[in-house]
Amino acid sequence: MICPKCDEGAIVKIRFKESGKCAYLCDFCESLWLEGMDISSRTGFMLTSYQRGIEHEYTVDEIDQKDQDHKFT
């Protein structure tokens, strides 16, 4: 899926190493949506803003087709 905020980057699923929580991240503009959020141009965070004082390391997980069909709006 192409990022709805920048229309350039791809959305990738990430997992924060410390908590194990999942989120979705644009690989271009670094917009971030926590798991369960609607992914749209009106929602989400910037990765740098979210990371201040919270979690800094994450791994990239593959997004399966089921997640893509269900989560993105």
CSV table of N, CA and C in Angstrom, one decimal, residues 1-2 12 19 27 29 31-32 34 36-39 42 44 47-48 51 56 58 60 62-64 68-69:
chain,number,residue,atom,x,y,z
A,1,MET,N,0.8,-1.2,0.0
A,1,MET,CA,0.0,0.0,0.0
A,1,MET,C,0.9,1.2,0.0
A,2,ILE,N,0.5,2.3,-0.7
A,2,ILE,CA,1.2,3.5,-0.8
A,2,ILE,C,0.7,4.4,0.4
A,12,VAL,N,4.9,-0.4,5.8
A,12,VAL,CA,5.5,-1.6,6.3
A,12,VAL,C,5.0,-1.8,7.7
A,19,SER,N,8.5,-3.6,23.6
A,19,SER,CA,7.2,-4.0,24.1
A,19,SER,C,6.5,-5.1,23.2
A,27,ASP,N,7.8,4.0,4.8
A,27,ASP,CA,9.2,3.9,4.6
A,27,ASP,C,9.8,5.1,4.0
A,29,CYS,N,8.2,8.8,4.5
A,29,CYS,CA,7.9,10.0,5.3
A,29,CYS,C,7.9,9.7,6.8
A,31,SER,N,5.6,8.3,8.6
A,31,SER,CA,4.3,8.4,9.3
A,31,SER,C,4.1,7.1,10.0
A,32,LEU,N,3.4,7.1,11.1
A,32,LEU,CA,3.3,5.9,11.9
A,32,LEU,C,1.8,5.7,12.4
A,34,LEU,N,-0.4,3.1,14.8
A,34,LEU,CA,-0.4,2.0,15.8
A,34,LEU,C,-1.4,0.9,15.3
A,36,GLY,N,-4.4,-1.3,14.9
A,36,GLY,CA,-5.8,-1.1,15.3
A,36,GLY,C,-6.3,0.3,14.8
A,37,MET,N,-5.4,1.2,14.5
A,37,MET,CA,-5.8,2.5,13.9
A,37,MET,C,-6.2,2.4,12.5
A,38,ASP,N,-7.1,3.2,12.0
A,38,ASP,CA,-7.3,3.3,10.6
A,38,ASP,C,-6.2,4.1,10.0
A,39,ILE,N,-5.7,3.6,8.9
A,39,ILE,CA,-4.6,4.2,8.2
A,39,ILE,C,-5.1,5.2,7.1
A,42,ARG,N,-5.7,11.5,7.7
A,42,ARG,CA,-6.1,12.2,8.8
A,42,ARG,C,-5.7,11.6,10.2
A,44,GLY,N,-2.7,9.1,12.6
A,44,GLY,CA,-1.4,8.6,12.7
A,44,GLY,C,-0.5,9.6,13.4
A,47,LEU,N,7.0,9.2,13.3
A,47,LEU,CA,7.8,8.3,14.1
A,47,LEU,C,8.7,9.0,15.1
A,48,THR,N,9.3,10.1,14.7
A,48,THR,CA,10.2,10.8,15.6
A,48,THR,C,9.4,11.4,16.8
A,51,GLN,N,8.5,8.5,19.2
A,51,GLN,CA,9.6,7.8,19.9
A,51,GLN,C,10.2,8.7,21.0
A,56,HIS,N,12.6,3.0,20.9
A,56,HIS,CA,13.4,3.5,19.8
A,56,HIS,C,13.7,2.5,18.7
A,58,TYR,N,13.0,-1.0,16.5
A,58,TYR,CA,11.9,-1.9,15.9
A,58,TYR,C,12.4,-2.7,14.8
A,60,VAL,N,11.2,-4.8,11.1
A,60,VAL,CA,10.2,-4.7,10.1
A,60,VAL,C,9.7,-6.1,9.8
A,62,GLU,N,6.8,-8.6,7.7
A,62,GLU,CA,6.1,-8.6,6.4
A,62,GLU,C,4.6,-8.5,6.7
A,63,ILE,N,3.9,-7.7,5.9
A,63,ILE,CA,2.5,-7.5,6.0
A,63,ILE,C,1.8,-8.6,5.2
A,64,ASP,N,1.0,-9.4,5.8
A,64,ASP,CA,0.3,-10.4,4.9
A,64,ASP,C,-0.9,-9.8,4.3
A,68,GLN,N,-3.4,-6.3,5.0
A,68,GLN,CA,-3.6,-5.2,4.0
A,68,GLN,C,-5.1,-5.0,3.7
A,69,ASP,N,-5.8,-6.1,3.5
A,69,ASP,CA,-7.2,-6.0,3.1
A,69,ASP,C,-8.1,-5.4,4.3
